[in-house]
Amino acid sequence: MKIIRPASLAFLLALACLLTSCVSLPEAPYAIHDPAITTERQWEECLSLEFQNRSDKDIEAIGLTWFLYDETESDSGETYEILLEEPLSARESRILSIALGSTPDVFANGSLFVDALSAWLIRYADGTVWTDPWGNTRSARGKGEDKKKDRHE
């Protein structure tokens, strides 16, 4: 049996730290702040969020996905997806309000909450498209039924 000396162990640890610091994931070209379920538009429930364009390109459309659940059932709920025709200038931040429409009966009781909110697609004015390289987070919770909303707002 070979014994690893403390000096060899320290070298291996330093090498592992060096290698992991050299590998970095690319930053997403957007940020989402302060997502919340609000009541707007004549008592209709909406997903409200601040979307920040971190790129140097103008945006034409944004594909968003999120998981919606109520306070009584955090382990079950619905996954939503939408493509918004929402122009944003380079480096612009904007508050977006997305009408949820009629929510299913599973949400009959309690307040609504949003989780696993992310952009899965950004279409830029120059014709290029960014898609989520880590895979869509629609299945991040692994629960709920997909509800695709292909509305253009």
Coordinates of N, CA and C in Angstrom, one line a residue:
M1 N 0.8 -1.2 0.0 CA 0.0 0.0 0.0 C 0.9 1.2 0.0
K2 N 0.6 2.1 -0.9 CA 1.4 3.3 -1.1 C 0.8 4.4 -0.2
I3 N 1.6 5.1 0.6 CA 1.2 6.2 1.4 C 1.5 7.5 0.7
I4 N 0.4 8.4 0.7 CA 0.6 9.7 0.1 C 1.1 10.6 1.2
R5 N 2.2 11.2 0.9 CA 2.9 12.1 1.9 C 2.1 13.5 1.9
P6 N 2.1 14.2 3.0 CA 1.4 15.5 3.0 C 1.9 16.5 1.9
A7 N 3.1 16.4 1.5 CA 3.6 17.4 0.5 C 2.9 17.0 -0.8
S8 N 2.8 15.7 -1.1 CA 2.1 15.3 -2.4 C 0.7 15.6 -2.3
L9 N 0.0 15.5 -1.2 CA -1.4 15.8 -1.1 C -1.6 17.3 -1.3
A10 N -0.7 18.1 -0.7 CA -0.8 19.6 -0.9 C -0.7 19.9 -2.3
F11 N 0.3 19.3 -3.0 CA 0.5 19.5 -4.5 C -0.8 19.2 -5.3
L12 N -1.4 18.0 -5.0 CA -2.6 17.6 -5.7 C -3.7 18.6 -5.4
L13 N -3.8 19.0 -4.2 CA -4.9 20.0 -3.9 C -4.7 21.3 -4.6
A14 N -3.4 21.8 -4.6 CA -3.1 23.0 -5.3 C -3.4 22.9 -6.8
L15 N -3.0 21.7 -7.4 CA -3.3 21.5 -8.8 C -4.8 21.5 -9.1
A16 N -5.6 20.8 -8.2 CA -7.0 20.8 -8.4 C -7.6 22.2 -8.4
C17 N -7.2 23.0 -7.4 CA -7.7 24.4 -7.3 C -7.3 25.2 -8.5
L18 N -6.1 25.0 -9.0 CA -5.7 25.7 -10.2 C -6.5 25.3 -11.4
L19 N -6.7 24.0 -11.6 CA -7.5 23.6 -12.8 C -9.0 24.0 -12.7
T20 N -9.6 24.0 -11.5 CA -11.0 24.4 -11.4 C -11.1 25.9 -11.6
S21 N -10.1 26.7 -11.2 CA -10.2 28.1 -11.4 C -10.0 28.5 -12.8
C22 N -9.3 27.7 -13.6 CA -9.1 28.0 -15.0 C -10.3 27.7 -15.9
V23 N -11.2 26.8 -15.4 CA -12.4 26.5 -16.1 C -13.6 27.3 -15.6
S24 N -14.1 28.2 -16.4 CA -15.2 29.0 -15.9 C -16.3 28.9 -16.9
L25 N -17.5 28.9 -16.4 CA -18.7 28.8 -17.3 C -19.0 30.2 -17.8
P26 N -19.5 30.3 -19.1 CA -19.8 31.6 -19.6 C -20.9 32.3 -18.9
E27 N -20.9 33.6 -18.7 CA -22.0 34.3 -18.0 C -23.2 34.4 -19.0
A28 N -24.3 34.2 -18.4 CA -25.5 34.3 -19.2 C -25.7 35.8 -19.7
P29 N -26.2 36.0 -20.9 CA -26.3 37.4 -21.4 C -27.5 38.1 -20.8
Y30 N -28.1 37.6 -19.7 CA -29.2 38.3 -19.1 C -29.2 38.1 -17.6
A31 N -30.0 38.8 -16.9 CA -30.2 38.6 -15.5 C -31.7 38.9 -15.2
I32 N -32.2 38.1 -14.3 CA -33.6 38.3 -13.9 C -33.6 38.6 -12.4
H33 N -34.3 39.7 -12.0 CA -34.4 40.2 -10.6 C -35.8 40.3 -10.2
D34 N -36.0 40.0 -8.9 CA -37.3 40.3 -8.2 C -38.5 39.7 -8.8
P35 N -38.5 38.4 -9.2 CA -39.7 37.8 -9.7 C -40.8 37.6 -8.6
A36 N -42.0 37.9 -9.0 CA -43.1 37.8 -8.0 C -44.4 37.6 -8.8
I37 N -45.4 37.0 -8.1 CA -46.7 36.9 -8.7 C -47.5 38.1 -8.1
T38 N -48.1 38.9 -9.0 CA -48.8 40.1 -8.6 C -50.2 40.1 -9.2
T39 N -51.0 41.0 -8.7 CA -52.4 41.1 -9.2 C -52.5 42.4 -9.9
E40 N -52.6 42.4 -11.2 CA -52.6 43.6 -12.1 C -53.7 43.4 -13.1
R41 N -53.7 44.3 -14.1 CA -54.6 44.2 -15.2 C -56.0 43.7 -14.9
Q42 N -56.7 44.5 -14.1 CA -58.0 44.2 -13.7 C -58.2 42.9 -12.9
W43 N -57.3 42.7 -11.9 CA -57.4 41.6 -11.0 C -56.9 40.3 -11.6
E44 N -56.2 40.4 -12.7 CA -55.6 39.2 -13.3 C -54.2 39.0 -12.7
E45 N -53.9 37.7 -12.4 CA -52.6 37.4 -11.8 C -51.5 37.4 -12.9
C46 N -50.4 38.0 -12.5 CA -49.3 38.2 -13.5 C -48.0 37.8 -12.8
L47 N -47.0 37.4 -13.7 CA -45.6 37.2 -13.3 C -44.9 38.5 -13.5
S48 N -44.4 39.2 -12.5 CA -43.7 40.4 -12.7 C -42.2 40.2 -12.4
L49 N -41.3 40.7 -13.2 CA -39.9 40.5 -13.0 C -39.1 41.7 -13.7
E50 N -37.9 41.9 -13.3 CA -37.0 42.8 -14.0 C -36.1 42.0 -14.8
F51 N -36.1 42.2 -16.1 CA -35.2 41.5 -17.1 C -34.1 42.5 -17.5
Q52 N -32.9 42.0 -17.3 CA -31.7 42.9 -17.6 C -31.0 42.2 -18.8
N53 N -30.8 43.0 -19.9 CA -30.1 42.6 -21.1 C -28.6 42.9 -20.8
R54 N -27.8 41.9 -20.6 CA -26.4 42.1 -20.2 C -25.5 42.2 -21.5
S55 N -26.1 42.0 -22.7 CA -25.3 41.9 -23.9 C -25.2 43.3 -24.5
D56 N -24.3 43.4 -25.5 CA -24.1 44.6 -26.3 C -25.0 44.6 -27.5
K57 N -26.0 43.7 -27.6 CA -26.9 43.6 -28.7 C -28.3 44.0 -28.3
D58 N -29.1 44.5 -29.2 CA -30.5 44.7 -29.0 C -31.3 43.4 -29.1
I59 N -32.3 43.3 -28.2 CA -33.1 42.1 -28.2 C -34.4 42.3 -28.9
E60 N -34.9 41.3 -29.7 CA -36.2 41.3 -30.3 C -37.2 40.5 -29.5
A61 N -36.8 39.3 -29.0 CA -37.7 38.4 -28.3 C -37.0 37.6 -27.2
I62 N -37.7 37.3 -26.2 CA -37.2 36.6 -25.1 C -38.1 35.3 -24.8
G63 N -37.5 34.2 -24.7 CA -38.2 33.0 -24.3 C -38.0 32.7 -22.8
L64 N -39.0 32.7 -22.0 CA -38.9 32.5 -20.6 C -39.7 31.2 -20.2
T65 N -39.2 30.6 -19.1 CA -39.9 29.4 -18.5 C -39.8 29.5 -17.0
W66 N -40.8 29.0 -16.3 CA -40.9 29.1 -14.9 C -41.8 28.0 -14.4
F67 N -41.6 27.7 -13.1 CA -42.5 26.7 -12.4 C -43.3 27.5 -11.4
L68 N -44.6 27.3 -11.4 CA -45.6 28.0 -10.6 C -46.2 27.0 -9.6
Y69 N -46.3 27.4 -8.4 CA -46.9 26.5 -7.3 C -47.6 27.4 -6.3
D70 N -48.4 26.8 -5.5 CA -49.1 27.6 -4.4 C -48.5 27.2 -3.1
E71 N -48.9 27.9 -2.0 CA -48.3 27.7 -0.7 C -48.7 26.4 -0.1
T72 N -49.7 25.7 -0.6 CA -50.1 24.4 0.0 C -49.4 23.3 -0.6
E73 N -48.9 23.4 -1.9 CA -48.4 22.3 -2.6 C -47.0 22.7 -3.3
S74 N -46.0 22.9 -2.5 CA -44.7 23.3 -3.1 C -44.1 22.2 -4.0
D75 N -44.5 20.9 -3.8 CA -43.9 19.8 -4.6 C -44.7 19.5 -5.8
S76 N -45.8 20.2 -6.1 CA -46.5 20.0 -7.3 C -46.9 21.4 -7.9
G77 N -47.1 21.4 -9.1 CA -47.5 22.7 -9.7 C -47.4 22.6 -11.3
E78 N -47.2 23.7 -11.9 CA -47.2 23.7 -13.4 C -46.0 24.4 -13.9
T79 N -45.4 24.0 -15.0 CA -44.3 24.6 -15.7 C -44.9 25.4 -16.9
Y80 N -44.5 26.6 -17.0 CA -45.0 27.5 -18.0 C -43.8 27.9 -18.9
E81 N -44.1 28.2 -20.2 CA -43.2 28.7 -21.2 C -43.8 29.7 -22.0
I82 N -43.1 30.8 -22.3 CA -43.7 31.8 -23.2 C -42.6 32.4 -24.0
L83 N -42.9 32.9 -25.2 CA -42.0 33.6 -26.1 C -42.6 35.1 -26.2
L84 N -41.9 36.0 -25.6 CA -42.3 37.4 -25.6 C -41.6 38.2 -26.8
E85 N -42.4 38.8 -27.6 CA -41.8 39.8 -28.6 C -41.6 41.1 -27.8
E86 N -40.5 41.2 -27.2 CA -40.2 42.3 -26.3 C -38.9 42.9 -26.6
P87 N -38.9 44.0 -27.4 CA -37.6 44.6 -27.7 C -36.9 45.3 -26.5
L88 N -35.6 45.1 -26.4 CA -34.8 45.7 -25.3 C -33.5 46.2 -26.0
S89 N -33.1 47.3 -25.7 CA -31.8 47.8 -26.2 C -30.7 47.1 -25.4
A90 N -29.5 47.3 -26.0 CA -28.3 46.7 -25.4 C -28.1 47.3 -24.0
R91 N -27.9 46.4 -23.0 CA -27.6 46.8 -21.6 C -28.8 47.4 -20.9
E92 N -30.0 47.3 -21.5 CA -31.2 47.9 -20.9 C -31.8 46.9 -19.9
S93 N -32.4 47.5 -18.8 CA -33.2 46.7 -17.9 C -34.7 47.2 -17.9
R94 N -35.6 46.3 -17.8 CA -37.0 46.7 -17.9 C -37.9 45.7 -17.0
I95 N -38.9 46.3 -16.4 CA -39.9 45.5 -15.6 C -40.8 44.9 -16.6
L96 N -41.0 43.6 -16.6 CA -42.0 42.9 -17.4 C -43.1 42.4 -16.6
S97 N -44.3 42.4 -17.1 CA -45.5 41.9 -16.5 C -46.2 40.9 -17.4
I98 N -46.2 39.6 -17.1 CA -46.8 38.6 -18.0 C -48.1 38.1 -17.4
A99 N -49.2 38.3 -18.1 CA -50.4 37.8 -17.6 C -50.4 36.2 -17.6
L100 N -50.9 35.6 -16.5 CA -50.9 34.2 -16.4 C -52.2 33.6 -17.0
G101 N -53.2 34.4 -17.3 CA -54.4 33.9 -17.8 C -55.1 33.1 -16.7
S102 N -55.9 32.1 -17.1 CA -56.6 31.3 -16.1 C -55.6 30.3 -15.5
T103 N -55.5 30.3 -14.2 CA -54.6 29.3 -13.6 C -55.4 28.0 -13.3
P104 N -54.8 26.9 -13.3 CA -55.5 25.6 -13.1 C -56.1 25.5 -11.7
D105 N -57.0 24.6 -11.6 CA -57.7 24.3 -10.3 C -56.7 23.9 -9.2
V106 N -55.5 23.4 -9.6 CA -54.5 23.0 -8.6 C -54.1 24.2 -7.7
F107 N -54.3 25.4 -8.2 CA -53.9 26.6 -7.4 C -55.1 27.3 -6.8
A108 N -56.2 26.5 -6.5 CA -57.4 27.1 -5.9 C -57.2 27.8 -4.6
N109 N -56.2 27.3 -3.8 CA -56.0 27.8 -2.5 C -54.6 28.4 -2.3
G110 N -54.6 29.5 -1.6 CA -53.3 30.1 -1.2 C -52.6 31.0 -2.3
S111 N -51.5 31.6 -1.8 CA -50.8 32.5 -2.7 C -49.9 31.7 -3.7
L112 N -49.6 32.3 -4.8 CA -48.8 31.6 -5.8 C -47.4 32.1 -5.7
F113 N -46.5 31.2 -6.1 CA -45.0 31.4 -6.0 C -44.4 30.9 -7.3
V114 N -43.3 31.6 -7.7 CA -42.6 31.2 -8.9 C -41.2 30.7 -8.5
D115 N -40.7 29.7 -9.3 CA -39.4 29.1 -9.0 C -38.9 28.7 -10.4
A116 N -37.6 28.4 -10.5 CA -36.9 27.9 -11.7 C -37.1 28.8 -12.9
L117 N -37.1 30.1 -12.6 CA -37.4 31.1 -13.7 C -36.1 31.4 -14.5
S118 N -36.1 31.2 -15.8 CA -35.0 31.4 -16.6 C -35.3 31.7 -18.0
A119 N -34.4 32.3 -18.8 CA -34.6 32.5 -20.2 C -34.0 31.2 -20.9
W120 N -34.8 30.7 -21.9 CA -34.3 29.6 -22.7 C -33.9 30.0 -24.1
L121 N -34.3 31.2 -24.4 CA -34.0 31.7 -25.8 C -34.0 33.2 -25.8
I122 N -33.0 33.8 -26.4 CA -33.0 35.3 -26.7 C -32.7 35.5 -28.2
R123 N -33.6 36.1 -28.9 CA -33.4 36.4 -30.3 C -33.0 37.9 -30.4
Y124 N -31.8 38.1 -31.0 CA -31.3 39.5 -31.1 C -31.7 40.1 -32.5
A125 N -31.6 41.5 -32.5 CA -32.0 42.2 -33.7 C -31.1 41.9 -34.9
D126 N -29.9 41.5 -34.6 CA -29.0 41.2 -35.7 C -29.2 39.8 -36.3
G127 N -30.2 39.1 -35.8 CA -30.5 37.8 -36.4 C -29.9 36.6 -35.6
T128 N -29.0 36.9 -34.7 CA -28.4 35.8 -33.9 C -29.3 35.4 -32.8
V129 N -29.2 34.2 -32.3 CA -30.0 33.6 -31.3 C -29.1 33.0 -30.2
W130 N -29.5 33.3 -28.9 CA -28.8 32.6 -27.8 C -29.8 31.6 -27.2
T131 N -29.3 30.4 -27.0 CA -30.1 29.4 -26.3 C -29.4 29.0 -25.1
D132 N -30.1 28.5 -24.1 CA -29.5 28.1 -22.8 C -28.6 26.9 -23.0
P133 N -27.3 27.1 -22.8 CA -26.3 26.0 -23.1 C -26.4 25.0 -22.0
W134 N -27.0 25.3 -20.8 CA -27.1 24.3 -19.8 C -28.3 23.5 -19.8
G135 N -29.1 23.7 -20.8 CA -30.4 23.0 -20.9 C -31.5 23.8 -20.3
N136 N -32.6 23.6 -20.7 CA -33.8 24.4 -20.2 C -34.1 23.9 -18.8
T137 N -34.3 24.8 -17.9 CA -34.6 24.5 -16.5 C -36.1 24.1 -16.3
R138 N -36.8 23.9 -17.4 CA -38.2 23.5 -17.2 C -38.4 22.3 -16.3
S139 N -37.4 21.4 -16.3 CA -37.5 20.2 -15.5 C -36.6 20.3 -14.2
A140 N -36.3 21.5 -13.8 CA -35.4 21.7 -12.7 C -36.0 21.1 -11.4
R141 N -37.3 21.2 -11.3 CA -37.9 20.7 -10.1 C -38.3 19.2 -10.3
G142 N -38.4 18.8 -11.5 CA -38.8 17.4 -11.8 C -40.2 17.1 -11.6
K143 N -41.0 18.1 -11.3 CA -42.4 17.8 -11.0 C -43.3 18.8 -11.8
G144 N -44.6 18.5 -11.9 CA -45.5 19.3 -12.6 C -45.7 19.0 -14.0
E145 N -46.7 19.4 -14.6 CA -47.0 19.2 -16.0 C -46.7 20.4 -16.8
D146 N -46.1 20.2 -18.0 CA -45.7 21.3 -18.8 C -46.9 22.0 -19.4
K147 N -47.0 23.3 -19.2 CA -48.1 24.1 -19.8 C -47.4 25.1 -20.8
K148 N -47.5 24.8 -22.0 CA -46.8 25.7 -23.0 C -47.7 26.8 -23.4
K149 N -47.3 28.1 -23.2 CA -48.0 29.2 -23.6 C -47.3 29.9 -24.7
D150 N -47.7 29.7 -25.9 CA -47.0 30.3 -27.1 C -47.6 31.6 -27.5
R151 N -48.0 32.4 -26.5 CA -48.5 33.7 -26.8 C -47.4 34.7 -27.2
H152 N -47.7 35.6 -28.0 CA -46.8 36.7 -28.3 C -47.4 38.0 -27.7
E153 N -46.7 38.6 -26.8 CA -47.2 39.8 -26.2 C -46.4 41.0 -26.7

